[in-house]
Structures are given as structure tokens and as C-alpha cells.
Short mmCIF file of C-alpha atoms in Angstrom, two decimals:
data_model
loop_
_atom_site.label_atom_id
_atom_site.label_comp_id
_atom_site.label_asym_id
_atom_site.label_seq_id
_atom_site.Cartn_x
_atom_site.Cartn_y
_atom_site.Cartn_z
CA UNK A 1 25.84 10.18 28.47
CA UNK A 2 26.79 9.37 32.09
CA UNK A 3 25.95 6.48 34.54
CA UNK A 4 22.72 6.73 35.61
CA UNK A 5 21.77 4.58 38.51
CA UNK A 6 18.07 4.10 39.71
CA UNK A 7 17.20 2.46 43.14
CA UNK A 8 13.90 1.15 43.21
CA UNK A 9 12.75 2.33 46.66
CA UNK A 10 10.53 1.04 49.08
CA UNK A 11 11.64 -2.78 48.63
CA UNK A 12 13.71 -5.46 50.65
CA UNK A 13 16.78 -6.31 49.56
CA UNK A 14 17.38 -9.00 47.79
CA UNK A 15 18.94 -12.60 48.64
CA UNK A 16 21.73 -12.20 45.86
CA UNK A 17 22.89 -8.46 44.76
CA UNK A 18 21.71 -7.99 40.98
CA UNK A 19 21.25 -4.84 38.37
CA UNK A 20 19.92 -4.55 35.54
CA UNK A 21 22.64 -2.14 33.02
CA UNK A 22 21.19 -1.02 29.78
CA UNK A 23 24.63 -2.12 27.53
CA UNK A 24 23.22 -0.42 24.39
CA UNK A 25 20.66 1.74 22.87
CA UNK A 26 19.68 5.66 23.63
CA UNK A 27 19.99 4.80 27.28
CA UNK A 28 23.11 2.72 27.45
CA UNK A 29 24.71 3.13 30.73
CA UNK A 30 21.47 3.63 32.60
CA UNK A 31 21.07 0.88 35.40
CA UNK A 32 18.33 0.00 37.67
CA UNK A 33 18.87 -2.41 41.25
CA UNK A 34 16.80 -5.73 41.23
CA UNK A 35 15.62 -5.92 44.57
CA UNK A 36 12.44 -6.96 43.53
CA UNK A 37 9.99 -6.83 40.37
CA UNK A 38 11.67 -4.34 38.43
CA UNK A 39 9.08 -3.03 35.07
CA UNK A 40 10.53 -2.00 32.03
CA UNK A 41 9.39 0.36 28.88
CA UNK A 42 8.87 3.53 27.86
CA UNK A 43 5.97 4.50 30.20
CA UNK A 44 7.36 7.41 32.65
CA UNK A 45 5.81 4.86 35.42
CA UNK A 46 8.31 2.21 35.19
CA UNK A 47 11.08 1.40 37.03
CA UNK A 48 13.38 2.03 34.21
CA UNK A 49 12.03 3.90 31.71
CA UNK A 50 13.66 3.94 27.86
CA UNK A 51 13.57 6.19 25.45
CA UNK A 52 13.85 3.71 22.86
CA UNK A 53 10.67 4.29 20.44
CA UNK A 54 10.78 0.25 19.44
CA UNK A 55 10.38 -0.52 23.00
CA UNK A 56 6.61 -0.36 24.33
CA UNK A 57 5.21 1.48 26.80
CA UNK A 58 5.08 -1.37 29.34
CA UNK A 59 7.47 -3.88 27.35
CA UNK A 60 8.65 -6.48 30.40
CA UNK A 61 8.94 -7.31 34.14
CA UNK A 62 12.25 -8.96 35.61
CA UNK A 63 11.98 -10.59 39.14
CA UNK A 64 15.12 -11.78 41.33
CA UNK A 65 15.02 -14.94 43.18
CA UNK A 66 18.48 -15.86 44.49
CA UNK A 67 20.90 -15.48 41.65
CA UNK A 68 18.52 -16.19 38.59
CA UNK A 69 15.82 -13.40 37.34
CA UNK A 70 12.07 -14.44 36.09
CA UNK A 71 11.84 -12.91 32.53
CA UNK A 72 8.53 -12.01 31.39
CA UNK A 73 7.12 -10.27 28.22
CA UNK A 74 3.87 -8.00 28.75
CA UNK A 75 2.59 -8.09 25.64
CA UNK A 76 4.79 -6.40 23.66
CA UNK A 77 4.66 -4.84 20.12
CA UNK A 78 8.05 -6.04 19.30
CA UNK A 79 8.89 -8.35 21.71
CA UNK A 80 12.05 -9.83 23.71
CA UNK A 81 14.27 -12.14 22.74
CA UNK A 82 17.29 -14.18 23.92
CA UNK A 83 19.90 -15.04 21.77
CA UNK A 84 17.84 -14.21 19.21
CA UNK A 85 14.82 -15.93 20.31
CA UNK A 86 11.66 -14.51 21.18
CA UNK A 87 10.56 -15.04 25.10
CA UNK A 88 7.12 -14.90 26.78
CA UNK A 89 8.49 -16.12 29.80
CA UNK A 90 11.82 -17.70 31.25
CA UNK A 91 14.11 -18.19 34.48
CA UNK A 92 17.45 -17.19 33.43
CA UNK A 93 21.07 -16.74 35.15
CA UNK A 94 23.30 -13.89 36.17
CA UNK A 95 25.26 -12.50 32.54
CA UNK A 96 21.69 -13.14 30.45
CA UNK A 97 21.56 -10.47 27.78
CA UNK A 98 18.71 -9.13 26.38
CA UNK A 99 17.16 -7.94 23.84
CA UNK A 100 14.07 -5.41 23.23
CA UNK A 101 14.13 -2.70 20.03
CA UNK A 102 17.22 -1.20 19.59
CA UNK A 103 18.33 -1.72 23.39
CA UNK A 104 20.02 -4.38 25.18
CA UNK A 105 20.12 -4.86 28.76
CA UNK A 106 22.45 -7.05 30.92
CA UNK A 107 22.00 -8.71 33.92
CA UNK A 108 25.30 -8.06 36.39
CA UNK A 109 25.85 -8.57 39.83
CA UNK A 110 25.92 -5.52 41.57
CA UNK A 111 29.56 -5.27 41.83
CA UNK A 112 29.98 -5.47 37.78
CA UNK A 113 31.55 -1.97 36.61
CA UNK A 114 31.68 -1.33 32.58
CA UNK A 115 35.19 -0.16 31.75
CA UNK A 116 33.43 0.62 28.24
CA UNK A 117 30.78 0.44 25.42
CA UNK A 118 30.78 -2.47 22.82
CA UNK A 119 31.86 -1.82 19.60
CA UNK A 120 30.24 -1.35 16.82
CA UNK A 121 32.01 -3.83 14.75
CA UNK A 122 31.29 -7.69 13.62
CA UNK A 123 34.12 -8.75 13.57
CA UNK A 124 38.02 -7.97 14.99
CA UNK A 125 41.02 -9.65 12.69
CA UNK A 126 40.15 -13.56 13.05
CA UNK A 127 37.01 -13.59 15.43
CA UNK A 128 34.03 -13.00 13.96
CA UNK A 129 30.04 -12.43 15.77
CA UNK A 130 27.99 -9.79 16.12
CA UNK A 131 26.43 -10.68 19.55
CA UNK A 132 26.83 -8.21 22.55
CA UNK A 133 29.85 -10.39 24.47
CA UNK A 134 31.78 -10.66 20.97
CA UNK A 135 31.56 -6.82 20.54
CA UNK A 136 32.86 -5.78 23.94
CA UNK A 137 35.69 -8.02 23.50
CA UNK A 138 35.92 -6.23 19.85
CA UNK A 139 36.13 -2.81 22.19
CA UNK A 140 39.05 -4.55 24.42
CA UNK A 141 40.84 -5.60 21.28
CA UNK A 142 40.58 -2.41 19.55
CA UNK A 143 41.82 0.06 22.10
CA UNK A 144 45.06 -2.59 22.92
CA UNK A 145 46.05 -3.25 19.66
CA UNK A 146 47.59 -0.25 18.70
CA UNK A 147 49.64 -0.46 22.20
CA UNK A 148 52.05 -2.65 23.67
CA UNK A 149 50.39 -3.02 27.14
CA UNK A 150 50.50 -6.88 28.29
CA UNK A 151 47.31 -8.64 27.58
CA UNK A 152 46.09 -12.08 29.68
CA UNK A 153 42.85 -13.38 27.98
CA UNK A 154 40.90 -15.94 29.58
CA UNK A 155 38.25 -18.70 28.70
CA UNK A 156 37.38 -21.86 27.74
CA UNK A 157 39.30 -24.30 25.38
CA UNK A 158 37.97 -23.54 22.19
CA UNK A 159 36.78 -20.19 22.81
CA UNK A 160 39.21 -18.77 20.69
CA UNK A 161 41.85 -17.21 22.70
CA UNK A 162 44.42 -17.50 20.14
CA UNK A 163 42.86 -15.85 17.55
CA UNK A 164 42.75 -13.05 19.75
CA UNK A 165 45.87 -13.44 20.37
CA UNK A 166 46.80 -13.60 16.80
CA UNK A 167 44.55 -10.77 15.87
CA UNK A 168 46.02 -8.43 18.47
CA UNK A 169 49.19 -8.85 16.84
CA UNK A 170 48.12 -8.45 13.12
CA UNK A 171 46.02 -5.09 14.05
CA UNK A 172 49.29 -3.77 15.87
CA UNK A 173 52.54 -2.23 14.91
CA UNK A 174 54.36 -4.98 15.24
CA UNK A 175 52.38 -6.73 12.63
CA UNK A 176 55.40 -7.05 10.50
CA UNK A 177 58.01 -8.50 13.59
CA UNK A 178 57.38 -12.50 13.95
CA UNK A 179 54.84 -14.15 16.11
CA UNK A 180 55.78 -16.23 18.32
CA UNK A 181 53.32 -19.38 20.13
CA UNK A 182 54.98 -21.12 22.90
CA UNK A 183 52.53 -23.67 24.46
CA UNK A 184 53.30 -24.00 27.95
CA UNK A 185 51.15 -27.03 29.03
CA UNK A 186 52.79 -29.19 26.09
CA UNK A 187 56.36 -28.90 26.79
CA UNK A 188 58.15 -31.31 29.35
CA UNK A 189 58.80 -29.40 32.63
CA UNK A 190 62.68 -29.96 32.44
CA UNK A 191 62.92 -28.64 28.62
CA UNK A 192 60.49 -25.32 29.63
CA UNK A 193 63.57 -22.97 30.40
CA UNK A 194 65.35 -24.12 26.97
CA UNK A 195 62.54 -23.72 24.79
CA UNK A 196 61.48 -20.56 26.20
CA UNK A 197 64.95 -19.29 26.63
CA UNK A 198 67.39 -21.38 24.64
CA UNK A 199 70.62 -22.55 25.64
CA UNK A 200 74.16 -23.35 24.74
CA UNK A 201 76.13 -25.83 23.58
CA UNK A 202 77.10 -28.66 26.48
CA UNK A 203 74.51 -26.70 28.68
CA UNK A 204 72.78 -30.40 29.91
CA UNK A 205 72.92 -33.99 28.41
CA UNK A 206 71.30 -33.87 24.90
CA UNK A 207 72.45 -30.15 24.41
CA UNK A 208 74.53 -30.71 21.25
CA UNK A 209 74.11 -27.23 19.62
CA UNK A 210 73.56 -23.88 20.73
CA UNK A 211 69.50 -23.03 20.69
CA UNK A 212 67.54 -19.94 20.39
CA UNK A 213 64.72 -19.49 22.43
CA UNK A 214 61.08 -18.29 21.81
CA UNK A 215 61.81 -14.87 23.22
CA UNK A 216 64.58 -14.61 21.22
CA UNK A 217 62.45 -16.12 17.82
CA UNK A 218 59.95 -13.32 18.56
CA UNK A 219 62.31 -10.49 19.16
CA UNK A 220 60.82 -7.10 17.33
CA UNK A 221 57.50 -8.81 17.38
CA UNK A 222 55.23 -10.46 19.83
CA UNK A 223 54.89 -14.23 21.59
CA UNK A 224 52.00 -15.72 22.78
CA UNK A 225 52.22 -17.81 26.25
CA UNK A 226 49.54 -19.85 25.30
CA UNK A 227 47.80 -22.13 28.58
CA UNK A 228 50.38 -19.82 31.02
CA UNK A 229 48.72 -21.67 33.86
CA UNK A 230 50.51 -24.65 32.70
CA UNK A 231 54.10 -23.23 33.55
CA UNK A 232 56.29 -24.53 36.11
CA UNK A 233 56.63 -22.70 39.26
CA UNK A 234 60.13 -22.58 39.23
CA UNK A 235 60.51 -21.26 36.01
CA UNK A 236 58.14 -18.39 36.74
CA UNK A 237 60.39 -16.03 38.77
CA UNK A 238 62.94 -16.31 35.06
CA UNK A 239 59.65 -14.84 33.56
CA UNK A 240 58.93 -11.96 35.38
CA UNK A 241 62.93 -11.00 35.50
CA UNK A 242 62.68 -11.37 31.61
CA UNK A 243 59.11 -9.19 31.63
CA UNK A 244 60.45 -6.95 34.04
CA UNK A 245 64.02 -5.88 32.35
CA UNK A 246 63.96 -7.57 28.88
CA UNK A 247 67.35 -9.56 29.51
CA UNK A 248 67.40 -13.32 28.04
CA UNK A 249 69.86 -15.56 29.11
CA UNK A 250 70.30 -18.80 27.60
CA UNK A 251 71.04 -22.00 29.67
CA UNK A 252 74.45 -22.38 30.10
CA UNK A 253 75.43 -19.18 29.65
CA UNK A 254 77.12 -16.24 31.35
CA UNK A 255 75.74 -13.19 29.44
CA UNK A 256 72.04 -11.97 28.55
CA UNK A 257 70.73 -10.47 25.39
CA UNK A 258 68.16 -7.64 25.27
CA UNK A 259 64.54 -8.39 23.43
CA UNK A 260 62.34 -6.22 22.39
CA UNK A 261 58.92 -8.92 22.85
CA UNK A 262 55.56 -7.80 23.53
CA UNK A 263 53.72 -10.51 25.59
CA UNK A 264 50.61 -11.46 25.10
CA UNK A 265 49.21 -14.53 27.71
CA UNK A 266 46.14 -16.95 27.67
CA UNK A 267 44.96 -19.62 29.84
CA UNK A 268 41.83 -21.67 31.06
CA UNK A 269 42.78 -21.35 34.85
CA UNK A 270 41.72 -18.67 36.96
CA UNK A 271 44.70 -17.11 38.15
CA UNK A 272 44.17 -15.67 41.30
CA UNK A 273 42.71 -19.28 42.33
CA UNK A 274 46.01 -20.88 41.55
CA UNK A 275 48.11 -17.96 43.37
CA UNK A 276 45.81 -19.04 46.35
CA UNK A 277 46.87 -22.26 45.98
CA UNK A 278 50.85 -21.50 45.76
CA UNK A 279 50.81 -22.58 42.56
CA UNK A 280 51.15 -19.64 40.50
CA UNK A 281 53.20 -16.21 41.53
CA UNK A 282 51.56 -13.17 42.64
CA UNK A 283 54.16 -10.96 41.59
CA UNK A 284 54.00 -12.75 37.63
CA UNK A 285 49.78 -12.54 38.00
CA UNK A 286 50.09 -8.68 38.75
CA UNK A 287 52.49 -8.14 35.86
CA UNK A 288 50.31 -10.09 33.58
CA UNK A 289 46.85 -8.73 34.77
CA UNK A 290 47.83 -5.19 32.94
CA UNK A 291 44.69 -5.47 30.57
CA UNK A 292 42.91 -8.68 31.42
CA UNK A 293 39.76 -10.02 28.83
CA UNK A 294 37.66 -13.16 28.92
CA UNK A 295 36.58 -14.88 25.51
CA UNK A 296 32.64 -15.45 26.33
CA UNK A 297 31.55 -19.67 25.87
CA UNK A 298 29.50 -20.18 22.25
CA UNK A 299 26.65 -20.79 24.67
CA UNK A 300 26.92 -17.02 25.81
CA UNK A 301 26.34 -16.19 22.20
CA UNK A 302 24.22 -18.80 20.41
CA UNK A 303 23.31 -15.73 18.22
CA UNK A 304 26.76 -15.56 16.31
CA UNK A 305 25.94 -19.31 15.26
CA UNK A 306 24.65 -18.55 11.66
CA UNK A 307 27.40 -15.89 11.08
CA UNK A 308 30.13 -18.75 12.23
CA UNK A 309 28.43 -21.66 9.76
CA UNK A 310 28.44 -19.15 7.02
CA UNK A 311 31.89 -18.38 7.66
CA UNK A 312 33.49 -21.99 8.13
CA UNK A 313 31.09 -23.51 5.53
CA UNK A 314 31.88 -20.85 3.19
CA UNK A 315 33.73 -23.15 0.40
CA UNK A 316 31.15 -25.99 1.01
CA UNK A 317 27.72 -24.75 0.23
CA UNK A 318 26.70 -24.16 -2.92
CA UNK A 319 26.12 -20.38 -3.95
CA UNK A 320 22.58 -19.35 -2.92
CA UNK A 321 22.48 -22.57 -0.60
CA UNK A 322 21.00 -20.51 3.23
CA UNK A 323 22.23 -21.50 6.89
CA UNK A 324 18.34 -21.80 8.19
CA UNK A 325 16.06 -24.26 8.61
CA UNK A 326 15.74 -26.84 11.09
CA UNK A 327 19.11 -28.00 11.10
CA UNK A 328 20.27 -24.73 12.46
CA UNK A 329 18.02 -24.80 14.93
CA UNK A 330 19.61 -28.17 16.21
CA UNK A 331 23.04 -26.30 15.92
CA UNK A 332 21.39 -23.26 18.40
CA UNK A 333 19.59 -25.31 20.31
CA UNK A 334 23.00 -27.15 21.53
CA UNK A 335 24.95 -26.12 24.08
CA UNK A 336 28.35 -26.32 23.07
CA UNK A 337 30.86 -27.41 25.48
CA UNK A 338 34.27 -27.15 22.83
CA UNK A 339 32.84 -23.97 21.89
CA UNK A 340 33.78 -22.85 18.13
CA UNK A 341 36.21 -25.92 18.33
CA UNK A 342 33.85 -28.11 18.42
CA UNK A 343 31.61 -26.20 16.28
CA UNK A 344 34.11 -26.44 13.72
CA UNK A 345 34.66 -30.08 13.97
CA UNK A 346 31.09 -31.05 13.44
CA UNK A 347 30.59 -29.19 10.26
CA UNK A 348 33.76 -30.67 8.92
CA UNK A 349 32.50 -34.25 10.02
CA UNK A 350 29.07 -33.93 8.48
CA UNK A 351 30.49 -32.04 5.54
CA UNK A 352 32.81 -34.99 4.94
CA UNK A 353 30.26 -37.44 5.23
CA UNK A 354 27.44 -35.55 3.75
CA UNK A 355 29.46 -35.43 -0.06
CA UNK A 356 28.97 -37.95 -2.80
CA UNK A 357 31.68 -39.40 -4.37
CA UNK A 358 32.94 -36.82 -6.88
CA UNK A 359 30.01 -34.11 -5.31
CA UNK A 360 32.43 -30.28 -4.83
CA UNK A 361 29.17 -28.73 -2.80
CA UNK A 362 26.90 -29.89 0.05
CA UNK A 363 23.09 -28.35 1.10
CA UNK A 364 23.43 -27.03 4.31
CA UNK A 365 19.98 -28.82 5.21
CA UNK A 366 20.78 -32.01 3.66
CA UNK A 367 24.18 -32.59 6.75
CA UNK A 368 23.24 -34.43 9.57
CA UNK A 369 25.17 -33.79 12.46
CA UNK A 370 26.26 -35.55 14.83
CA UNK A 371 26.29 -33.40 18.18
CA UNK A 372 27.49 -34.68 21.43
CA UNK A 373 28.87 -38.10 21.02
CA UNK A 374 32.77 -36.97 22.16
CA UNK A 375 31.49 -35.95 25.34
CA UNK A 376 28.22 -38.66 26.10
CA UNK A 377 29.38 -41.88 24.70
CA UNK A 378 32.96 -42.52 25.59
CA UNK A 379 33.44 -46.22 23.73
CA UNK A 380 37.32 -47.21 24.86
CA UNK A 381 38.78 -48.42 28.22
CA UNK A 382 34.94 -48.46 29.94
CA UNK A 383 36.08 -44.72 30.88
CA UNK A 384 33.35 -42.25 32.60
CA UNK A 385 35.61 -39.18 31.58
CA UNK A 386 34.34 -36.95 28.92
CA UNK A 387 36.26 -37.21 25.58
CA UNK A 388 38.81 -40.41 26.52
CA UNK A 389 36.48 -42.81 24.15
CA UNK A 390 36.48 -40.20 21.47
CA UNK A 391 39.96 -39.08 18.90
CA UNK A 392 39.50 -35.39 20.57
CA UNK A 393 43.08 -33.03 21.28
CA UNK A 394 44.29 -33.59 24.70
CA UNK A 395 43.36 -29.77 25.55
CA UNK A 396 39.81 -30.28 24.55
CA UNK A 397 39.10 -33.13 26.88
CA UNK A 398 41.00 -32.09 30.01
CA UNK A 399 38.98 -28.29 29.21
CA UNK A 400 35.86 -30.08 29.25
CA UNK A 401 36.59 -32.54 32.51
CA UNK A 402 37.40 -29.13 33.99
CA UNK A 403 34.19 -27.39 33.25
CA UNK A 404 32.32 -30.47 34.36
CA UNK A 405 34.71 -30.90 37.39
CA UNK A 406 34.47 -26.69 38.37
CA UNK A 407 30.60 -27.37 37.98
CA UNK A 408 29.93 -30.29 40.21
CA UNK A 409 32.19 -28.62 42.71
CA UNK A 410 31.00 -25.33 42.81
CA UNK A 411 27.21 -26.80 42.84
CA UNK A 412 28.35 -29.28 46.05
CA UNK A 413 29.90 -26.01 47.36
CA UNK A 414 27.09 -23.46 47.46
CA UNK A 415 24.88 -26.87 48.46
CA UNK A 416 27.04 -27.67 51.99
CA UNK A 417 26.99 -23.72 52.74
CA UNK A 418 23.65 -23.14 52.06
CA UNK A 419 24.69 -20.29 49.49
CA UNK A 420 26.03 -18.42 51.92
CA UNK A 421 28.69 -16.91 49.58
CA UNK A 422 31.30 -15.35 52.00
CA UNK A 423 31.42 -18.88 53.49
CA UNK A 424 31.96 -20.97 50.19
CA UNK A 425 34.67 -18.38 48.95
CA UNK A 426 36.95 -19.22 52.39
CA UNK A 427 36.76 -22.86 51.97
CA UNK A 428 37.15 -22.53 47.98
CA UNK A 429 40.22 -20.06 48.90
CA UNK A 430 39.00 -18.40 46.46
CA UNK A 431 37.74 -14.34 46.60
CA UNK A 432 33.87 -13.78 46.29
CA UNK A 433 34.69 -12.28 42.79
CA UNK A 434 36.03 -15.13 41.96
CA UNK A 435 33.55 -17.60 43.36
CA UNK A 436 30.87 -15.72 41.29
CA UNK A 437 32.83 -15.75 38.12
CA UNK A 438 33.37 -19.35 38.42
CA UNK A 439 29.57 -19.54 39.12
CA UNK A 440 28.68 -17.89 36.26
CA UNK A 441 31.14 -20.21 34.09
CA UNK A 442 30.05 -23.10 35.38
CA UNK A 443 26.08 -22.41 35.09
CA UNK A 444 25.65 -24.36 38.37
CA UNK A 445 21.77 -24.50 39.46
CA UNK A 446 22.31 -23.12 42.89
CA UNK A 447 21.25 -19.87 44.76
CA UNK A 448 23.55 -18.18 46.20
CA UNK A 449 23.09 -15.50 49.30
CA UNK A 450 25.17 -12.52 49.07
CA UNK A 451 25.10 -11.70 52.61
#
């Protein structure tokens, strides 16, 4: 079925530019503008109207104010829910999803095109969820795999980016060739070139062998430049002649040899923000940005929780033992700022500390855990910064100092130009795509005017 899109006339237009997209269900592809109360159901008399028999006749109401949308229910037969819970009312942002029947809708700015539908799956090689975000990355994943386009995939730290990575890779036909992980933000500036390229023999002080490089390692296969915001400037031109003509040549030496490498990149930066800036390459971004995916935060998709504790509890619990209860309400009800990382980490501390000497099994409502202490209650040095006081990986505090950072700023931003969006994006020198993105990400309570 085509894109169908439905203005709803005689209306003002509203302060931000918002749509409502129907992402799945009889109807998918069907949009409607929010410039003001928009009705929803099956009645011929609403705005948009759904053919969806589980959806009643006059189901819900949305209504925009600045960038967030009043939600409310109408009395419904089946209801609407949010992450999987059910709503009467609520004030939500730009990229809620919800639910109603078999349809979902999704709340874009106007500018938001669907390249395509979600798949159908629960799951893609490592990454597993079920919730609407997870399955259009699924749809991403599924059509690349088989290719060897260039992939950048952004998001958080602890979103899961290398497992995508990884899965890509495992679900392709160079499953077989070596993978390859080359971490840019942990490798000394001065050794980047040599690890990523290798070198000879007498090539600088220290050099007392010949080396082979990542590229080389992952010839035949595929290598992963994982936190590719991380790389030196002056190593990124050696890149994109590498990329571009599939010559390596080793420090030191006078002759090149050909790979055969398909490159798959991730990072927590955005991009285009640090080309801005001067400190990333245009020319590398536009080689890179050949399919470009985000990995959505574990707040985005609270629903996948049980699925996830199943899955990384799965040698813990005893058989029969459920993930329900009120302790998995705690686990939804948090919002997550390591994402599955941090996820992970919990269950493993309070499945740790939740077995008896000589105990093999756990209840899953017997754990207590302990959620939020490595970013609240930093206990060494008297530091403010999130994750200093507690034994987290480097990446994972510095991620979550960033999200905290990008929120306060963008917040202080919209703030001093009264959400005048155009305005915020010159002195951000940033693009209004951009601005919103990072708006989105960073959940900041602000509305902005798109003029």
C-alpha cells in the first residue's frame, strides 16, 4: 500500500512541525499532520481513520503543544499503551510509539521519511527485542547483510552497536573470513597508523619486528572501527585512501598490499557535528554514511526488558522460575542510562549476591537490585561526574557525562533562543536535523519553534 498523507484542514499551524505515521498494522504508511487535536479510530469521522477491527470506533485524541503531544484514551475497548503500558492520559515527546490493536503509530517530525517497514522478526544474530525500534533496525540489518555496502551505526554506549556489528558479519558472506575490532578511542594517537596499518621493521623507536595491521588481520573478511569518532585527524585522509582503493601500506615501507575488507563503523558522536567543528573529514563522513543506522536507548524500548532478563538470566533461574512481578516493574520503570550494558551488569550483581553458598539457581523475585548507584552516588575523590566513584569501563562513564553534558546544553540552548530552532542550530553549528536528533537523544524538557 502507498503513502497516504492526510492534512487536517481548517487549523493553524503548529509551533513545532509533527505527524502522526501509522508504522504498522492494515494501514501502515498512512500519516496524518498534527496541527492541532488530531482523533483517531475506526469511525469514518476521524481524522485518521483505521481499518484495524481491534481499534474502536473513537479509540484516542493526540494534541501538539510545542514539541511534545497530549495522549489521551477515549474510552477504549482495548486500550493504548506505551511500552507496553496501558495510558488514560500522558504528555509525551517527539519518537513516542504507540500502541492500539494490531497498529502502531509513531510520532515524527514532519521531515521524518520511512526508508522501510519493520521486520517481522525478534531478533537479528546477537540483538534480541521485539519492540517497534528493535525491528526496524532488524529491517536495516537484514537487507545489508547479504551486501558489502559500508555501514556507520550510531548510539549510545551500551546500546549495542557491536553486536550489530558482529551480527552483520555472521549473517553475511563473509561469515567465514575473520573479524576484525579495532577500537579507535583506546589506542595512543602516535601508535593509531601501526595498529591499523602495521609497519616494518626499524620503522620508529620500539619497532623491533615487522607488524601486520588490522586491515591486513581482516583481509577476506570484515573489521569493525569501533568509536570512529575517536580517530585522529591526521590519520583520517590514510583511511579514506585505504576505503577508496584498497591499498595498505605499512609504516616504513615503500610498497602497498591490496585487501579485500568490508568496513563496518560505529560511534557515539554525531558526525556531521564534529565535521562542523573541523574535527572529523567530510570527504571520510560521506564515504562512511553509505547506509547509516542508529541503535535506539533501552529507554526507547522498555518493552524488550522481559525478553532481555529472560535471555541474560537464562542459566540463573530455575526452570519454571517467571520474569514478572514487582521486581520487573522496578527494572521497566528505570530509565536506563548504560542501556543493555548496564542492564546486564545489574542482573549479574544481584545474581551474585542473591546466591547462597553452594545455591546453582536464583528466583527472579527474590534479587534485589541495586539500580542507579554508578551514576547518583559517586563515593571517591568528592567527584560530581557520573561514574568516577563507581568501578564502571572508561567508555561507559565518559558515554554517560556526554548524554548528561548534550542534555544540559541543548536544554540551555533552546532556553537562551527561546526555541527558535533555526537560531539554536547556527550557534550549535550544527544543521536543524541535527539539532532535533540531538533533542530527541537527549530528552531535554524544552519546546522548540520550528519557524
Amino acid at each position: 500500500m502507498g503513502r497516504t498523507t492526510v492534512e487536517h484542514r481548517d487549523s493553524p499551524r503548529a509551533p513545532t512541525a509533527l505527524k502522526v505515521v501509522v508504522l504498522s498494522g492494515p494501514d501502515a504508511g498512512a500519516e496524518v499532520a498534527l496541527n492541532d487535536a488530531v482523533s483517531i479510530g475506526s469511525d469514518a469521522a476521524n481524522n485518521l481513520v483505521l481499518r484495524d477491527r481491534s481499534v474502536s470506533r473513537k479509540h484516542l485524541q493526540l494534541t501538539p503543544s510545542g514539541a511534545r503531544v497530549l495522549i489521551r484514551d477515549l474510552g477504549s475497548r482495548n486500550g493504548t499503551f506505551i511500552a507496553g503500558t496501558r495510558i488514560q492520559e500522558v504528555e509525551v515527546a517527539v519518537g513516542a510509539v504507540l500502541s492500539l490493536g494490531d497498529t502502531t503509530l509513531g510520532l515524527q517530525p514532519r521531515w521524518h521519511t520511512r526508508e522501510i517497514a519493520p521486520s517481522t522478526a525478534n531478533g537479528f544474530g546477537e540483538l534480541s527485542g521485539e519492540s517497534l525500534p528493535m525491528r526496524e533496525v532488524y529491517a536495516i540489518l537484514e537487507r545489508v547483510a547479504a551486501t558489502d555496502v559500508t555501514v556507520l551505526i550510531e548510539g549510545e554506549s551500551g546500546t549495542g552497536k557491536e553486536l550489530a556489528a558482529r551480527s552483520i558479519h555472521q549473517a553475511s558472506l563473509r561469515a567465514r573470513g575473520p573479524y576484525e575490532v579495532f577500537d579507535c578511542g583506546s589506542v595512543p594517537s602516535d601508535l593509531a597508523e601501526s595498529e591499523l596499518f602495521g609497519h616494518k621493521k626499524g620503522a620508529f623507536s620500539g619497532a623491533v619486528a615487522d607488524r601486520t595491521g588490522a586491515f591486513v588481520r581482516a583481509h577476506s573478511g570484515t573489521i569493525c572501527l569501533d568509536e570512529l569518532g575517536e580517530l585522529p585527524l591526521d590519520l583520517q585522509p590514510k583511511l579514506l585512501r585505504v576505503l577508496e582503493t584498497g591499498d595498505v601500506r605499512p609504516v616504513g615501507s615503500d610498497t602497498s598490499k591490496k585487501v579485500d575488507v568490508r568496513l563496518i563503523a560505529s560511534t557515539n558522536r554525531d558526525l556531521q557535528a564534529e565535521v562542523k567543528r573541523g574535527r572529523f573529514r567530510a570527504d571520510l563522513l560521506y564515504r562512511l554514511e553509505v547506509v547509516k543506522l542508529r541503535m535506539p536507548p533501552l529507554r526507547q524500548r522498555l518493552e524488550d526488558i522481559p525478553r532481555l532478563v529472560e535471555r541474560l538470566l537464562r542459566d540463573a533461574l530455575a526452570s519454571g522460575d517467571r520474569v514478572t512481578g514487582s521486581n520487573l516493574d522496578l527494572l521497566m520503570g528505570y530509565p536506563w542510562p548504560g542501556n543493555v550494558r548496564e542492564l546486564r551488569n545489574v542482573l549479574l550483581r544481584a545474581v551474585t549476591l542473591g546466591k547462597s553458598p553452594g545455591e546453582t539457581h536464583v528466583s527472579f523475585q527474590k534479587l534485589v537490585f541495586n539500580l542507579g548507584t554508578s551514576t547518583t552516588t559517586p563515593t571517591m575523590l568528592g567527584s560530581e561526574f557520573p561514574g568516577v566513584g563507581f568501578p564502571m569501563e572508561f567508555k561507559d562513564a565518559k558515554a554517560q557525562l556526554l548524554a548528561a553534558f548534550e542534555r544540559a546544553y541543548v536544554t540551555s540552548l533552546l532556553k537562551r533562543c527561546q526555541g527558535n530552532m533555526t537560531r539554536a542550530a547556527e550557534l550549535a553549528g550544527l544543521s536543524r536535523k541535527h539539532l532535533y536528533e540531538l533533542l530527541k537523544r537527549a530528552e531535554a524538557n524544552v519546546d522548540p519553534l520550528d519557524e
